[in-house]
Coordinates of C-alpha atoms and ligand atoms in Angstrom, one line a residue:
M30 CA -9.3 -33.4 -32.0
L31 CA -12.9 -33.8 -30.6
P32 CA -15.7 -35.5 -32.5
P33 CA -18.1 -32.9 -33.8
D34 CA -20.8 -33.9 -31.6
H35 CA -18.6 -33.9 -28.5
P36 CA -19.7 -31.2 -25.8
P37 CA -17.1 -28.2 -25.7
V38 CA -14.2 -28.8 -23.3
P39 CA -12.6 -25.6 -22.2
R40 CA -8.8 -25.3 -21.7
P41 CA -7.9 -26.5 -18.3
K42 CA -7.4 -23.7 -15.8
I43 CA -6.7 -23.2 -12.0
G44 CA -9.1 -21.0 -10.1
V45 CA -8.2 -19.1 -7.0
L46 CA -11.3 -17.8 -4.9
L47 CA -10.8 -15.3 -2.1
M48 CA -13.5 -15.7 0.3
N49 CA -14.6 -13.3 2.9
L50 CA -17.5 -12.9 5.4
G51 CA -20.2 -11.0 3.6
T52 CA -22.0 -7.7 3.9
P53 CA -25.3 -6.3 3.0
E54 CA -26.0 -5.0 -0.6
A55 CA -27.0 -1.5 0.9
P56 CA -26.8 0.4 4.2
E57 CA -30.5 0.0 4.7
P58 CA -32.6 -1.8 7.1
R59 CA -34.2 -4.3 4.7
A60 CA -30.7 -5.2 3.1
V61 CA -29.2 -5.4 6.3
K62 CA -32.2 -7.7 7.6
R63 CA -31.6 -10.1 4.7
Y64 CA -27.8 -10.4 5.4
L65 CA -28.2 -10.9 9.1
R66 CA -30.8 -13.5 8.6
E67 CA -28.3 -15.4 6.4
F68 CA -25.4 -15.0 8.6
L69 CA -27.0 -15.5 11.9
S70 CA -28.9 -18.4 10.8
D71 CA -25.4 -20.2 10.2
R72 CA -25.0 -23.0 12.5
R73 CA -21.3 -22.4 12.7
V74 CA -21.8 -18.9 13.8
I75 CA -24.6 -19.4 16.4
E76 CA -24.1 -22.8 18.1
I77 CA -27.1 -23.1 20.0
P78 CA -30.1 -25.4 18.9
A79 CA -32.3 -23.9 15.8
L80 CA -35.5 -24.5 17.7
L81 CA -34.2 -22.3 20.6
W82 CA -32.4 -19.7 18.5
Q83 CA -34.8 -19.1 15.5
P84 CA -37.5 -17.7 17.5
I85 CA -35.2 -15.3 19.3
L86 CA -33.5 -14.3 15.9
R87 CA -36.8 -13.7 14.0
G88 CA -38.8 -12.3 16.8
I89 CA -36.2 -10.0 18.5
I90 CA -33.0 -9.5 16.7
L91 CA -34.2 -9.3 12.9
N92 CA -36.8 -6.6 14.4
T93 CA -34.3 -4.4 16.2
R94 CA -30.9 -4.8 15.0
P95 CA -31.1 -3.8 11.1
K96 CA -32.1 -0.5 11.7
K97 CA -29.0 0.3 14.2
S98 CA -26.7 -1.5 12.0
A99 CA -28.0 0.1 8.8
H100 CA -27.0 3.4 10.5
A101 CA -23.6 2.0 11.3
Y102 CA -23.0 0.7 7.8
S103 CA -24.1 4.3 6.4
L104 CA -21.5 5.9 8.3
V105 CA -18.6 3.8 6.5
W106 CA -20.3 3.0 3.2
R107 CA -18.1 3.9 0.0
D108 CA -19.2 5.2 -3.4
D109 CA -18.1 1.7 -4.7
G110 CA -20.3 -0.1 -1.8
S111 CA -19.5 -1.8 1.5
P112 CA -15.8 -1.3 2.4
L113 CA -15.6 -5.3 3.0
A114 CA -16.8 -6.0 -0.5
A115 CA -14.9 -3.2 -2.3
I116 CA -11.7 -4.0 -0.8
T117 CA -12.1 -7.8 -1.2
R118 CA -12.8 -7.0 -5.0
A119 CA -9.9 -4.7 -5.1
Q120 CA -7.7 -7.5 -3.8
A121 CA -8.9 -10.0 -6.4
V122 CA -8.4 -7.4 -9.2
A123 CA -5.0 -6.8 -7.9
L124 CA -4.1 -10.7 -8.0
K125 CA -5.7 -11.0 -11.3
D126 CA -2.4 -11.6 -13.3
A127 CA -0.3 -12.5 -10.4
F128 CA 0.0 -16.3 -11.3
G129 CA 0.1 -16.4 -15.1
P130 CA -2.5 -16.5 -17.9
G131 CA -3.9 -20.2 -16.9
V132 CA -5.0 -18.9 -13.2
M133 CA -8.1 -16.9 -12.6
V134 CA -8.5 -15.0 -9.5
D135 CA -12.0 -14.1 -8.0
W136 CA -13.8 -13.3 -4.9
A137 CA -16.9 -14.5 -3.1
M138 CA -18.8 -13.8 0.1
R139 CA -20.1 -16.3 2.6
Y140 CA -23.4 -14.5 3.2
G141 CA -24.7 -12.2 0.3
R142 CA -23.2 -11.9 -3.1
P143 CA -21.3 -12.6 -5.0
A144 CA -22.1 -16.0 -3.3
I145 CA -19.6 -18.8 -2.9
T146 CA -21.9 -21.3 -4.8
E147 CA -22.0 -19.1 -7.8
Q148 CA -18.4 -18.4 -8.0
V149 CA -17.4 -21.8 -7.7
Q150 CA -19.8 -22.7 -10.4
A151 CA -18.3 -20.0 -12.6
M152 CA -14.7 -21.4 -12.2
K153 CA -15.9 -24.8 -13.2
D154 CA -17.6 -23.5 -16.2
A155 CA -14.7 -21.6 -17.0
G156 CA -12.6 -24.9 -17.2
C157 CA -10.9 -24.7 -13.6
E158 CA -10.0 -28.3 -12.8
R159 CA -8.3 -27.1 -9.8
I160 CA -9.4 -24.6 -7.4
L161 CA -7.8 -23.0 -4.4
L162 CA -10.3 -21.9 -1.9
A163 CA -8.7 -19.0 0.0
P164 CA -10.7 -17.9 3.1
L165 CA -9.1 -14.5 4.1
Y166 CA -9.1 -15.2 7.8
P167 CA -5.5 -15.2 9.2
Q168 CA -6.7 -16.9 12.4
Y169 CA -8.8 -20.1 12.2
C170 CA -12.2 -20.0 13.5
A171 CA -15.0 -22.4 12.7
A172 CA -17.3 -19.4 12.3
T173 CA -15.6 -17.9 9.7
T174 CA -12.8 -20.3 7.8
A175 CA -14.8 -23.5 8.3
T176 CA -18.1 -22.1 7.3
A177 CA -16.9 -20.7 4.1
N178 CA -15.2 -23.8 3.0
D179 CA -18.2 -25.8 4.0
K180 CA -20.3 -23.6 1.8
A181 CA -17.8 -24.5 -1.3
F182 CA -17.9 -28.1 -0.5
A183 CA -21.5 -28.2 -0.4
H184 CA -21.8 -26.9 -3.8
L185 CA -19.0 -29.3 -5.1
A186 CA -21.3 -32.1 -3.4
T187 CA -23.8 -31.3 -6.2
M188 CA -21.3 -31.8 -9.3
R189 CA -20.6 -35.0 -11.1
W190 CA -17.1 -33.8 -12.3
Q191 CA -15.6 -31.9 -9.5
P192 CA -12.5 -30.0 -9.8
A193 CA -9.6 -30.8 -7.4
I194 CA -9.6 -28.5 -4.2
R195 CA -7.3 -26.9 -1.9
T196 CA -7.8 -24.8 1.0
L197 CA -5.6 -21.9 1.9
P198 CA -4.5 -22.7 5.6
P199 CA -4.7 -20.0 8.3
Y200 CA -1.7 -17.9 8.2
Y201 CA -1.6 -16.4 11.9
D202 CA 2.0 -17.2 12.3
D203 CA 3.3 -17.1 8.9
A204 CA 6.4 -15.1 8.6
L205 CA 4.9 -13.5 5.4
Y206 CA 1.9 -12.2 7.2
I207 CA 3.9 -11.1 10.4
D208 CA 6.3 -9.1 8.2
A209 CA 3.4 -7.5 6.2
L210 CA 1.7 -6.5 9.5
K211 CA 5.0 -4.9 10.9
Q212 CA 5.6 -3.2 7.7
Q213 CA 2.0 -1.9 7.7
V214 CA 1.9 -0.8 11.3
E215 CA 5.4 0.9 11.2
A216 CA 4.6 2.9 7.9
Q217 CA 1.5 4.2 9.7
L218 CA 2.9 5.0 13.0
A219 CA 5.4 7.0 11.2
T220 CA 2.7 9.3 9.7
L221 CA 1.2 10.2 13.1
D222 CA 1.6 13.5 14.7
F223 CA 1.9 11.9 18.1
E224 CA 3.6 9.0 19.9
P225 CA 1.3 6.6 21.0
E226 CA 1.8 5.4 24.8
A227 CA 0.2 2.1 24.1
I228 CA -0.8 0.1 20.7
V229 CA -3.7 -2.3 21.1
A230 CA -4.2 -5.2 18.6
S231 CA -8.2 -5.8 18.6
F232 CA -9.4 -9.1 17.2
H233 CA -13.1 -9.9 16.4
G234 CA -14.5 -11.7 19.7
M235 CA -15.9 -15.3 20.0
P236 CA -18.1 -17.0 22.7
Q237 CA -15.6 -18.2 25.3
R238 CA -17.4 -21.6 24.9
T239 CA -15.9 -22.0 21.6
L240 CA -12.4 -22.1 23.1
E241 CA -13.5 -24.6 25.5
L242 CA -14.8 -26.7 22.7
G243 CA -11.5 -26.9 21.0
D244 CA -11.7 -23.7 18.6
P245 CA -8.2 -22.7 17.9
Y246 CA -9.1 -19.0 17.3
H247 CA -8.0 -17.5 20.7
C248 CA -4.6 -19.1 20.5
H249 CA -4.1 -18.2 16.9
C250 CA -4.8 -14.4 18.0
R251 CA -2.6 -14.7 21.0
K252 CA 0.4 -16.0 18.9
T253 CA -0.2 -13.4 16.0
A254 CA 0.0 -10.7 18.5
R255 CA 3.1 -12.2 20.4
L256 CA 5.0 -12.7 17.0
L257 CA 4.0 -9.2 15.9
A258 CA 5.2 -7.6 19.2
E259 CA 8.5 -9.6 18.9
A260 CA 8.9 -8.5 15.2
M261 CA 8.3 -4.9 16.3
K262 CA 10.3 -4.9 19.5
E263 CA 12.5 -2.0 18.5
T264 CA 9.6 0.2 17.4
L265 CA 7.5 -0.6 20.5
G266 CA 10.5 0.2 22.7
G267 CA 9.2 -0.3 26.4
R268 CA 5.6 -0.3 25.2
E269 CA 3.4 -3.3 25.4
L270 CA 1.2 -4.5 22.4
L271 CA -2.2 -5.0 24.3
V272 CA -4.5 -7.6 23.0
A273 CA -8.3 -7.2 23.1
F274 CA -11.5 -8.7 21.7
Q275 CA -14.2 -6.7 20.1
S276 CA -17.7 -6.9 18.8
R277 CA -19.6 -8.9 21.8
F278 CA -22.8 -10.2 20.6
G279 CA -25.5 -11.6 22.7
R280 CA -25.5 -12.5 26.5
A281 CA -22.9 -15.2 26.7
K282 CA -19.4 -14.7 28.0
W283 CA -17.0 -13.7 25.3
L284 CA -13.2 -13.7 24.8
E285 CA -11.6 -11.0 27.2
P286 CA -10.7 -8.6 27.7
A287 CA -13.1 -6.7 25.6
T288 CA -11.7 -3.9 23.4
D289 CA -14.2 -1.2 24.5
T290 CA -13.4 -1.8 28.3
T291 CA -9.6 -1.9 27.6
L292 CA -9.6 1.2 25.8
E293 CA -11.7 3.2 28.6
A294 CA -9.6 2.0 31.3
L295 CA -6.3 3.2 29.7
P296 CA -6.7 7.1 30.6
A297 CA -7.0 6.1 34.2
R298 CA -3.7 4.3 34.1
G299 CA -2.2 7.4 32.4
I300 CA -2.3 6.3 28.9
K301 CA -4.0 9.0 27.1
K302 CA -2.4 8.5 23.5
V303 CA -3.3 5.2 21.8
A304 CA -3.1 3.5 18.5
I305 CA -5.2 0.5 17.6
L306 CA -5.0 -2.0 15.0
A307 CA -7.4 -5.0 13.8
P308 CA -4.8 -7.8 12.5
G309 CA -7.5 -10.3 12.2
F310 CA -9.3 -8.5 9.5
S311 CA -8.0 -8.8 6.0
A312 CA -10.1 -5.9 4.8
D313 CA -11.5 -3.0 6.7
C314 CA -15.2 -3.0 7.3
I315 CA -18.0 -2.0 9.6
E316 CA -16.1 -3.7 12.6
T317 CA -13.0 -1.7 12.1
L318 CA -14.2 1.5 10.6
E319 CA -17.3 2.1 12.6
E320 CA -16.7 0.0 15.8
L321 CA -13.1 0.9 16.4
A322 CA -12.3 4.1 14.4
I323 CA -15.5 5.9 15.4
R324 CA -16.9 4.3 18.4
G325 CA -13.6 3.2 19.8
R326 CA -12.3 6.8 19.6
E327 CA -15.4 8.3 21.1
S328 CA -15.3 6.0 24.2
F329 CA -11.7 6.4 24.5
E330 CA -11.8 10.3 24.5
E331 CA -14.9 10.2 26.9
A332 CA -12.6 8.2 29.3
G333 CA -10.0 11.1 29.2
G334 CA -8.0 10.0 26.2
T335 CA -6.4 12.9 24.3
H336 CA -5.0 11.3 21.0
F337 CA -6.4 8.3 19.3
A338 CA -5.3 6.6 15.9
Y339 CA -7.0 3.7 14.0
L340 CA -4.4 2.0 11.8
P341 CA -6.1 0.6 8.8
C342 CA -5.9 -3.2 7.6
L343 CA -3.5 -4.6 5.0
N344 CA -6.5 -4.1 2.5
D345 CA -5.3 -4.0 -1.0
T346 CA -2.0 -2.0 -0.2
D347 CA 1.1 -3.1 -1.9
V348 CA 2.3 -4.8 1.1
G349 CA -1.0 -6.7 1.6
I350 CA -1.2 -7.8 -2.0
K351 CA 2.4 -9.1 -1.9
M352 CA 1.7 -11.0 1.2
L353 CA -1.4 -12.7 -0.3
K354 CA 0.5 -13.4 -3.5
G355 CA 3.3 -15.3 -1.3
L356 CA 0.8 -17.0 0.6
I357 CA -1.3 -18.2 -2.6
E358 CA 2.0 -19.0 -4.8
R359 CA 3.0 -21.4 -2.0
E360 CA -0.4 -23.2 -2.1
L361 CA -0.3 -23.5 -5.8
Q362 CA 3.0 -25.3 -5.8
G363 CA 2.7 -28.4 -7.9
W364 CA -0.1 -26.9 -9.8
L365 CA 1.6 -24.2 -11.5
P366 CA 3.7 -25.1 -14.4
Ligands
LIG685 C1 -22.6 -14.6 17.2 C2 -22.4 -13.6 16.5 C3 -21.0 -13.4 15.9 C4 -19.8 -14.2 15.6 C5 -19.7 -15.5 16.4 C6 -18.9 -13.5 14.8 C7 -17.7 -14.0 14.5 C8 -16.8 -13.5 13.6 N1 -17.1 -12.5 12.6 C9 -16.0 -12.0 12.0 C10 -15.8 -11.1 11.1 C11 -16.7 -10.1 10.8 N2 -18.0 -10.0 11.5 C12 -18.6 -8.9 10.8 C13 -19.8 -8.3 11.1 C14 -20.7 -8.9 12.2 N3 -20.4 -9.9 13.1 C15 -21.6 -10.2 14.1 C16 -21.7 -11.2 14.6 C17 -20.7 -12.3 15.0 N4 -19.6 -12.4 14.4 C18 -22.7 -9.4 13.4 C19 -23.9 -9.3 14.0 C20 -22.0 -8.5 12.4 C21 -22.9 -7.5 11.5 C22 -22.5 -6.1 11.8 C23 -23.5 -5.7 12.9 O1 -24.7 -6.0 12.8 O2 -23.0 -5.1 13.9 C24 -17.8 -8.2 9.9 C25 -17.9 -7.1 9.1 C26 -19.0 -7.3 7.9 C27 -19.2 -6.0 7.0 O3 -20.2 -5.9 6.3 O4 -18.5 -5.2 7.1 C28 -16.6 -9.1 9.8 C29 -15.4 -9.0 8.8 C30 -14.7 -12.9 12.6 C31 -13.5 -12.8 12.0 C32 -15.5 -13.8 13.5 C33 -14.8 -15.0 14.1 C34 -13.6 -15.0 14.7
LIG686 FE1 -18.5 -11.0 13.0
LIG687 FE1 -19.5 -4.9 15.4

């Protein structure tokens, strides 16, 4: 029994915080500018000295890109908001009761809202003495995984009484993930009214320099693709699973081959029917729905392609949620009763 003047002590709980990249509040230039300012000011994302970068960002990029990007967002925006936010929210809702009554599951964005800071604080206030931070990036990258964890730790640094913390490791080679991808891709291929002659796995790109600096992202992507191709050997038959990197930004050299040039080169090789997936994205977003499914299709068809299919991400499908549940359950071992 607490003495009457003791501050209230909530029943101890466990928190699971799903973290994704972030997205604008609206498909409008002002909201996109606010989002890009925060995103592209992150030193984990743009690794050039702020003194050189900030004038370029504020003087050029934030005056040109928001309008163009807002248009791209408007093409994929849903009634319930940005696809990335709506799907991440749906994943958290689907997992809400998955781990029992003492475990709360919520979601946060590294840039924009709901912010990681406010969600970590909300979990602490609700009585979470243990929190699993779950960056939803299968492949580790300092620009995504590390910066999401950094943000949570920066807030924990302000707390007198910190919860215990675990972080979800990258799951690029996890059997649960590879199997979920295989199931998802095979189910989607079965619905197509054509037989793709090639299948492309498109991952978000990164500057080549990050690989040279020791970021394992490129190796993680390659291994995911190799394991998926092995798992799908029968379905692929003789077809190759091509790997490419999308979303090049700026003038530096990025990981290659680039997705757009890969798609454009296929028809000349006699490959006119293609399916493309984006295994590095846990939720569909502007990068998949606009860049791949809309622009990718256009450039493939302009180059002579006749059939194109974009295969959606795992999202909040049964297969995707079952995978997330399995990955999270494993990390909660020793914490769950
Ligand atoms: C130097 C710039 C960028 C790096 C490095 C980068 C890495 C990176 N990003 C993702 C995942 C996502 N990126 C998304 C959008 C997006 N990415 C960049 C730039 C870099 N990304 C920009 C400028 C944008 C905004 C869109 C645009 O203006 O074109 C998204 C989608 C967000 C959404 O709202 O839908 C995701 C997801 C990964 C995984 C990654 C490194 C591996
Ligand atoms: Fe990105
Ligand atoms: Fe893009």
